[in-house]
Each structure stands twice: as structure tokens, then as C-alpha cells.
PDB file of C-alpha atoms in Angstrom:
ATOM      1  CA  MET A   1     182.998-167.075 -64.644  1.00  0.00           C
ATOM      2  CA  LYS A   2     180.981-169.810 -63.020  1.00  0.00           C
ATOM      3  CA  PRO A   3     180.194-169.559 -59.302  1.00  0.00           C
ATOM      4  CA  TYR A   4     181.282-173.127 -58.546  1.00  0.00           C
ATOM      5  CA  LEU A   5     184.774-172.439 -59.920  1.00  0.00           C
ATOM      6  CA  LEU A   6     185.136-169.416 -57.670  1.00  0.00           C
ATOM      7  CA  GLY A   7     184.051-171.447 -54.667  1.00  0.00           C
ATOM      8  CA  CYS A   8     186.685-174.056 -55.384  1.00  0.00           C
ATOM      9  CA  PHE A   9     189.648-171.760 -55.847  1.00  0.00           C
ATOM     10  CA  CYS A  10     188.708-169.363 -53.077  1.00  0.00           C
ATOM     11  CA  LEU A  11     189.065-172.075 -50.510  1.00  0.00           C
ATOM     12  CA  MET A  12     191.627-174.377 -52.099  1.00  0.00           C
ATOM     13  CA  ALA A  13     194.421-173.165 -49.830  1.00  0.00           C
ATOM     14  CA  THR A  14     192.412-173.760 -46.656  1.00  0.00           C
ATOM     15  CA  GLY A  15     191.263-177.243 -47.605  1.00  0.00           C
ATOM     16  CA  LEU A  16     187.644-176.367 -46.833  1.00  0.00           C
ATOM     17  CA  ARG A  17     184.853-177.349 -49.185  1.00  0.00           C
ATOM     18  CA  VAL A  18     182.224-174.617 -49.135  1.00  0.00           C
ATOM     19  CA  ASP A  19     180.284-173.456 -52.172  1.00  0.00           C
ATOM     20  CA  LEU A  20     180.594-169.718 -52.648  1.00  0.00           C
ATOM     21  CA  THR A  21     178.318-167.720 -54.882  1.00  0.00           C
ATOM     22  CA  VAL A  22     179.173-164.678 -56.932  1.00  0.00           C
ATOM     23  CA  ALA A  23     177.474-161.465 -55.857  1.00  0.00           C
ATOM     24  CA  PRO A  24     177.630-157.892 -57.137  1.00  0.00           C
ATOM     25  CA  LEU A  25     179.439-155.203 -55.166  1.00  0.00           C
ATOM     26  CA  ILE A  26     176.933-153.033 -53.294  1.00  0.00           C
ATOM     27  CA  ILE A  27     177.705-149.509 -52.047  1.00  0.00           C
ATOM     28  CA  GLU A  28     175.299-147.224 -50.188  1.00  0.00           C
ATOM     29  CA  GLY A  29     175.674-143.527 -49.588  1.00  0.00           C
ATOM     30  CA  VAL A  30     174.600-139.967 -50.286  1.00  0.00           C
ATOM     31  CA  VAL A  31     175.792-138.782 -53.688  1.00  0.00           C
ATOM     32  CA  ASP A  32     173.929-135.529 -54.290  1.00  0.00           C
ATOM     33  CA  SER A  33     172.392-132.551 -52.517  1.00  0.00           C
ATOM     34  CA  ASP A  34     169.041-134.243 -51.765  1.00  0.00           C
ATOM     35  CA  GLY A  35     170.732-135.998 -48.796  1.00  0.00           C
ATOM     36  CA  ILE A  36     169.010-139.314 -49.526  1.00  0.00           C
ATOM     37  CA  LYS A  37     171.099-142.474 -49.171  1.00  0.00           C
ATOM     38  CA  LYS A  38     171.082-144.493 -52.389  1.00  0.00           C
ATOM     39  CA  THR A  39     172.239-148.021 -53.180  1.00  0.00           C
ATOM     40  CA  PHE A  40     174.423-148.875 -56.183  1.00  0.00           C
ATOM     41  CA  ASN A  41     175.712-152.233 -57.427  1.00  0.00           C
ATOM     42  CA  GLY A  42     178.109-153.609 -60.017  1.00  0.00           C
ATOM     43  CA  THR A  43     181.858-153.202 -60.302  1.00  0.00           C
ATOM     44  CA  ILE A  44     183.328-150.067 -58.758  1.00  0.00           C
ATOM     45  CA  GLN A  45     183.645-148.588 -62.254  1.00  0.00           C
ATOM     46  CA  GLU A  46     179.968-149.317 -63.017  1.00  0.00           C
ATOM     47  CA  ILE A  47     178.953-147.796 -59.678  1.00  0.00           C
ATOM     48  CA  ASP A  48     180.993-144.681 -60.448  1.00  0.00           C
ATOM     49  CA  MET A  49     179.132-144.308 -63.769  1.00  0.00           C
ATOM     50  CA  GLN A  50     175.750-144.786 -62.036  1.00  0.00           C
ATOM     51  CA  ILE A  51     176.605-142.094 -59.496  1.00  0.00           C
ATOM     52  CA  ARG A  52     177.903-139.664 -62.127  1.00  0.00           C
ATOM     53  CA  ASN A  53     174.667-140.119 -64.098  1.00  0.00           C
ATOM     54  CA  LEU A  54     172.843-138.771 -61.009  1.00  0.00           C
ATOM     55  CA  ASN A  55     175.444-136.149 -60.110  1.00  0.00           C
ATOM     56  CA  PRO A  56     178.087-135.228 -62.721  1.00  0.00           C
ATOM     57  CA  ASP A  57     179.930-133.134 -60.088  1.00  0.00           C
ATOM     58  CA  PHE A  58     180.219-136.045 -57.635  1.00  0.00           C
ATOM     59  CA  SER A  59     183.514-136.467 -55.767  1.00  0.00           C
ATOM     60  CA  TRP A  60     184.520-139.634 -53.912  1.00  0.00           C
ATOM     61  CA  GLU A  61     186.198-137.413 -51.319  1.00  0.00           C
ATOM     62  CA  HIS A  62     182.771-136.387 -50.025  1.00  0.00           C
ATOM     63  CA  PHE A  63     181.322-139.907 -50.169  1.00  0.00           C
ATOM     64  CA  GLN A  64     183.659-142.096 -48.154  1.00  0.00           C
ATOM     65  CA  SER A  65     183.996-142.111 -44.409  1.00  0.00           C
ATOM     66  CA  MET A  66     187.339-143.864 -44.062  1.00  0.00           C
ATOM     67  CA  THR A  67     190.585-141.979 -43.716  1.00  0.00           C
ATOM     68  CA  ARG A  68     192.388-141.292 -46.938  1.00  0.00           C
ATOM     69  CA  ARG A  69     196.101-142.060 -46.946  1.00  0.00           C
ATOM     70  CA  GLN A  70     197.885-138.785 -47.755  1.00  0.00           C
ATOM     71  CA  ASP A  71     201.488-139.880 -48.017  1.00  0.00           C
ATOM     72  CA  LYS A  72     203.021-143.160 -49.052  1.00  0.00           C
ATOM     73  CA  PRO A  73     205.133-144.522 -46.208  1.00  0.00           C
ATOM     74  CA  PRO A  74     207.369-147.500 -46.939  1.00  0.00           C
ATOM     75  CA  ARG A  75     204.976-150.344 -47.612  1.00  0.00           C
ATOM     76  CA  LYS A  76     205.310-153.718 -45.982  1.00  0.00           C
ATOM     77  CA  ARG A  77     203.538-156.810 -47.206  1.00  0.00           C
ATOM     78  CA  ILE A  78     200.153-157.230 -45.501  1.00  0.00           C
ATOM     79  CA  THR A  79     199.176-160.426 -47.267  1.00  0.00           C
ATOM     80  CA  GLU A  80     199.436-163.724 -45.402  1.00  0.00           C
ATOM     81  CA  LYS A  81     200.243-165.646 -48.597  1.00  0.00           C
ATOM     82  CA  VAL A  82     200.031-165.323 -52.368  1.00  0.00           C
ATOM     83  CA  LEU A  83     199.195-168.207 -54.688  1.00  0.00           C
ATOM     84  CA  CYS A  84     199.871-167.939 -58.394  1.00  0.00           C
ATOM     85  CA  HIS A  85     198.103-169.466 -61.399  1.00  0.00           C
ATOM     86  CA  VAL A  86     195.133-170.772 -59.405  1.00  0.00           C
ATOM     87  CA  GLN A  87     192.499-172.946 -61.079  1.00  0.00           C
ATOM     88  CA  ASN A  88     194.054-172.307 -64.492  1.00  0.00           C
ATOM     89  CA  LEU A  89     192.365-168.913 -64.633  1.00  0.00           C
ATOM     90  CA  PRO A  90     193.601-166.768 -67.515  1.00  0.00           C
ATOM     91  CA  PRO A  91     196.184-164.086 -66.756  1.00  0.00           C
ATOM     92  CA  ALA A  92     195.412-160.398 -67.114  1.00  0.00           C
ATOM     93  CA  SER A  93     197.468-157.467 -68.266  1.00  0.00           C
ATOM     94  CA  ARG A  94     199.754-156.038 -65.567  1.00  0.00           C
ATOM     95  CA  VAL A  95     198.895-152.504 -66.728  1.00  0.00           C
ATOM     96  CA  ALA A  96     195.137-153.147 -66.376  1.00  0.00           C
ATOM     97  CA  ILE A  97     195.598-154.681 -62.910  1.00  0.00           C
ATOM     98  CA  GLU A  98     197.709-151.670 -61.877  1.00  0.00           C
ATOM     99  CA  LYS A  99     194.895-149.378 -63.049  1.00  0.00           C
ATOM    100  CA  SER A 100     192.424-151.229 -60.807  1.00  0.00           C
ATOM    101  CA  ARG A 101     194.878-150.991 -57.906  1.00  0.00           C
ATOM    102  CA  ASP A 102     195.369-147.257 -58.442  1.00  0.00           C
ATOM    103  CA  TRP A 103     191.615-146.718 -58.762  1.00  0.00           C
ATOM    104  CA  LEU A 104     191.004-148.462 -55.424  1.00  0.00           C
ATOM    105  CA  ASN A 105     193.758-146.424 -53.754  1.00  0.00           C
ATOM    106  CA  SER A 106     192.113-143.210 -54.962  1.00  0.00           C
ATOM    107  CA  LEU A 107     188.667-144.223 -53.618  1.00  0.00           C
ATOM    108  CA  ALA A 108     189.695-144.835 -50.003  1.00  0.00           C
ATOM    109  CA  THR A 109     186.250-146.173 -49.144  1.00  0.00           C
ATOM    110  CA  GLY A 110     184.854-149.276 -47.493  1.00  0.00           C
ATOM    111  CA  LEU A 111     183.832-152.186 -49.718  1.00  0.00           C
ATOM    112  CA  SER A 112     181.806-155.089 -48.382  1.00  0.00           C
ATOM    113  CA  VAL A 113     181.140-158.658 -49.426  1.00  0.00           C
ATOM    114  CA  ASP A 114     178.457-160.976 -48.118  1.00  0.00           C
ATOM    115  CA  ALA A 115     179.141-164.265 -46.321  1.00  0.00           C
ATOM    116  CA  GLN A 116     180.761-166.964 -48.433  1.00  0.00           C
ATOM    117  CA  ARG A 117     180.682-164.950 -51.625  1.00  0.00           C
ATOM    118  CA  CYS A 118     183.069-163.683 -54.237  1.00  0.00           C
ATOM    119  CA  THR A 119     182.360-160.248 -55.657  1.00  0.00           C
ATOM    120  CA  LYS A 120     183.943-158.930 -58.820  1.00  0.00           C
ATOM    121  CA  PHE A 121     184.462-155.410 -57.537  1.00  0.00           C
ATOM    122  CA  SER A 122     186.657-154.097 -60.299  1.00  0.00           C
ATOM    123  CA  CYS A 123     186.930-154.856 -63.987  1.00  0.00           C
ATOM    124  CA  MET A 124     189.071-152.677 -66.223  1.00  0.00           C
ATOM    125  CA  GLU A 125     190.402-153.481 -69.668  1.00  0.00           C
ATOM    126  CA  ASN A 126     189.485-157.176 -69.229  1.00  0.00           C
ATOM    127  CA  ALA A 127     191.293-157.510 -65.888  1.00  0.00           C
ATOM    128  CA  ALA A 128     188.961-158.573 -63.072  1.00  0.00           C
ATOM    129  CA  VAL A 129     189.605-158.189 -59.358  1.00  0.00           C
ATOM    130  CA  TRP A 130     187.544-160.353 -57.003  1.00  0.00           C
ATOM    131  CA  PHE A 131     186.941-159.883 -53.261  1.00  0.00           C
ATOM    132  CA  CYS A 132     186.123-163.301 -51.748  1.00  0.00           C
ATOM    133  CA  ASN A 133     184.800-163.837 -48.229  1.00  0.00           C
ATOM    134  CA  ASP A 134     185.260-167.282 -46.646  1.00  0.00           C
ATOM    135  CA  ASN A 135     183.502-166.239 -43.417  1.00  0.00           C
ATOM    136  CA  LEU A 136     179.950-167.099 -42.390  1.00  0.00           C
ATOM    137  CA  TRP A 137     179.223-163.354 -42.006  1.00  0.00           C
ATOM    138  CA  TRP A 138     179.618-160.312 -44.245  1.00  0.00           C
ATOM    139  CA  ILE A 139     182.826-158.304 -43.977  1.00  0.00           C
ATOM    140  CA  GLN A 140     183.975-154.850 -44.995  1.00  0.00           C
ATOM    141  CA  GLN A 141     187.468-153.778 -45.953  1.00  0.00           C
ATOM    142  CA  ASN A 142     188.953-150.441 -46.970  1.00  0.00           C
ATOM    143  CA  SER A 143     189.671-150.207 -50.695  1.00  0.00           C
ATOM    144  CA  ILE A 144     193.250-149.146 -49.875  1.00  0.00           C
ATOM    145  CA  THR A 145     193.862-152.445 -48.070  1.00  0.00           C
ATOM    146  CA  LEU A 146     192.424-154.355 -51.016  1.00  0.00           C
ATOM    147  CA  ALA A 147     194.697-152.373 -53.346  1.00  0.00           C
ATOM    148  CA  ASP A 148     197.656-153.395 -51.159  1.00  0.00           C
ATOM    149  CA  HIS A 149     196.709-157.067 -51.636  1.00  0.00           C
ATOM    150  CA  ILE A 150     196.613-156.515 -55.399  1.00  0.00           C
ATOM    151  CA  ASN A 151     200.046-154.968 -55.151  1.00  0.00           C
ATOM    152  CA  ASP A 152     201.313-158.060 -53.312  1.00  0.00           C
ATOM    153  CA  ILE A 153     200.126-160.224 -56.217  1.00  0.00           C
ATOM    154  CA  LEU A 154     201.820-157.864 -58.699  1.00  0.00           C
ATOM    155  CA  ASP A 155     205.039-158.014 -56.639  1.00  0.00           C
ATOM    156  CA  GLU A 156     205.124-161.827 -56.614  1.00  0.00           C
ATOM    157  CA  PRO A 157     207.423-162.857 -59.509  1.00  0.00           C
ATOM    158  CA  ASP A 158     205.841-166.328 -59.755  1.00  0.00           C
ATOM    159  CA  CYS A 159     202.433-164.797 -60.607  1.00  0.00           C
ATOM    160  CA  ALA A 160     203.772-163.577 -63.956  1.00  0.00           C
ATOM    161  CA  ILE A 161     203.520-165.911 -66.905  1.00  0.00           C
ATOM    162  CA  SER A 162     206.871-167.528 -67.627  1.00  0.00           C
ATOM    163  CA  GLY A 163     208.707-165.330 -70.095  1.00  0.00           C
ATOM    164  CA  ASN A 164     206.098-162.554 -69.960  1.00  0.00           C
ATOM    165  CA  ASP A 165     206.089-160.219 -66.932  1.00  0.00           C
ATOM    166  CA  ASN A 166     203.133-158.325 -68.424  1.00  0.00           C
ATOM    167  CA  LEU A 167     200.606-161.124 -67.783  1.00  0.00           C
ATOM    168  CA  ILE A 168     199.626-161.780 -64.152  1.00  0.00           C
ATOM    169  CA  GLN A 169     197.264-164.159 -62.355  1.00  0.00           C
ATOM    170  CA  GLY A 170     197.128-164.795 -58.632  1.00  0.00           C
ATOM    171  CA  GLN A 171     195.311-164.865 -55.328  1.00  0.00           C
ATOM    172  CA  ALA A 172     196.278-163.034 -52.114  1.00  0.00           C
ATOM    173  CA  PHE A 173     195.071-164.337 -48.739  1.00  0.00           C
ATOM    174  CA  ASP A 174     194.592-162.207 -45.654  1.00  0.00           C
ATOM    175  CA  GLY A 175     194.469-163.570 -42.112  1.00  0.00           C
ATOM    176  CA  GLY A 176     190.824-162.441 -41.862  1.00  0.00           C
ATOM    177  CA  ASP A 177     189.525-165.328 -43.985  1.00  0.00           C
ATOM    178  CA  TYR A 178     189.164-163.321 -47.156  1.00  0.00           C
ATOM    179  CA  ASN A 179     191.168-163.187 -50.349  1.00  0.00           C
ATOM    180  CA  ILE A 180     191.662-161.161 -53.490  1.00  0.00           C
ATOM    181  CA  ILE A 181     191.939-162.737 -56.946  1.00  0.00           C
ATOM    182  CA  VAL A 182     193.130-161.140 -60.187  1.00  0.00           C
ATOM    183  CA  ASN A 183     192.576-162.729 -63.593  1.00  0.00           C
ATOM    184  CA  ALA A 184     191.449-161.947 -67.120  1.00  0.00           C
ATOM    185  CA  ASP A 185     187.684-161.636 -67.589  1.00  0.00           C
ATOM    186  CA  GLN A 186     185.291-159.812 -69.881  1.00  0.00           C
ATOM    187  CA  CYS A 187     184.458-156.329 -68.671  1.00  0.00           C
ATOM    188  CA  PRO A 188     181.228-154.578 -69.703  1.00  0.00           C
TER     189      PRO A 188
END
């Protein structure tokens, strides 16, 4: 996906014209017994593989510092608005998007994105999830919150392709000047 396309659709709802660039997801932390903080980049799935190459017994429970949600209280929509079929991006499989959502819920860790960038932080079975930051500074958000935004896109009936509820494409906006986009894309 070309960076200039992401910049256009990330800000189309706000009417701003700012060029955003695509950046890899970067996570830092201690992953093995040596106690040394290491940096990993790529999608969350690629990062997980990098970590497991260093430490096959790695557990995300010991990595993250944010509180893990133990029970599932009734969920209310946290998204400010959802747009569907943005920039004619191709739709992705509902099942693949749900897998990314579930993966992010299980991580319960902070994910960051640099100023005015879109980061493809998950890509499973050719369904990409992008974390886009419209701010002039970097931001961090808990993966559970990002998963909730994905869920809001999945719950929006208009984001399904007409006549096919199994293909979804949309963008969820938060009041913090960031958004989440789901669409079909090639995954490594």
C-alpha cells in the first residue's frame, strides 16, 4: 500500500491535508533471562516470531506492563465514528479480522505509533490492521483498546460488502486523533 494513499484516507474525515508515512510497529522489552531490553519491529505476528526465535518459552504475560482484562463486562462502543469502504480499499475476510482482534485482546500490551504515521501492526491471512496517528507527537494505546475499535468496525453492518457479510472494510476514529483501518493486504 502506498504511503500517500494512507495519508489521504486517514485524514479524510477531518478535512485536514497532511501527508502521513507508513512506519513499522516497534516494541521494546525484556524477552529472556538476560534482562536486556531488546527492540523488535514489524507486524505484531512478525514480532512474536522474532521473540520466539530468541526465547521459545516466551510468554506475553511476562512482557507487558498494562493490566490484562480478566472478565468481559458488557461492552459499549468506544469509537467516535466508523467509516466504511474508505478510499476503495479492498475488503478483508471477517474471520481473519476477528483473528487479529482476538490476538490483540490476548496481548494486552501497549502499542505505539509515531507522529503522523500509519503502522500496519497486524496482518493475518491477508487482512491488515493499521494504527494511524494524526497527531504531531507519538502516541501509545493498549492493544485491547485497539481490538475494541476493530470490533466496532466488525459490528457496523455498512462495513460489510453488500450481499456478503464475510468481507469487511472500514475505519474507526477515536477522539484522540487516531484511527484504526482494516482492509485486505498481502501478509508475509
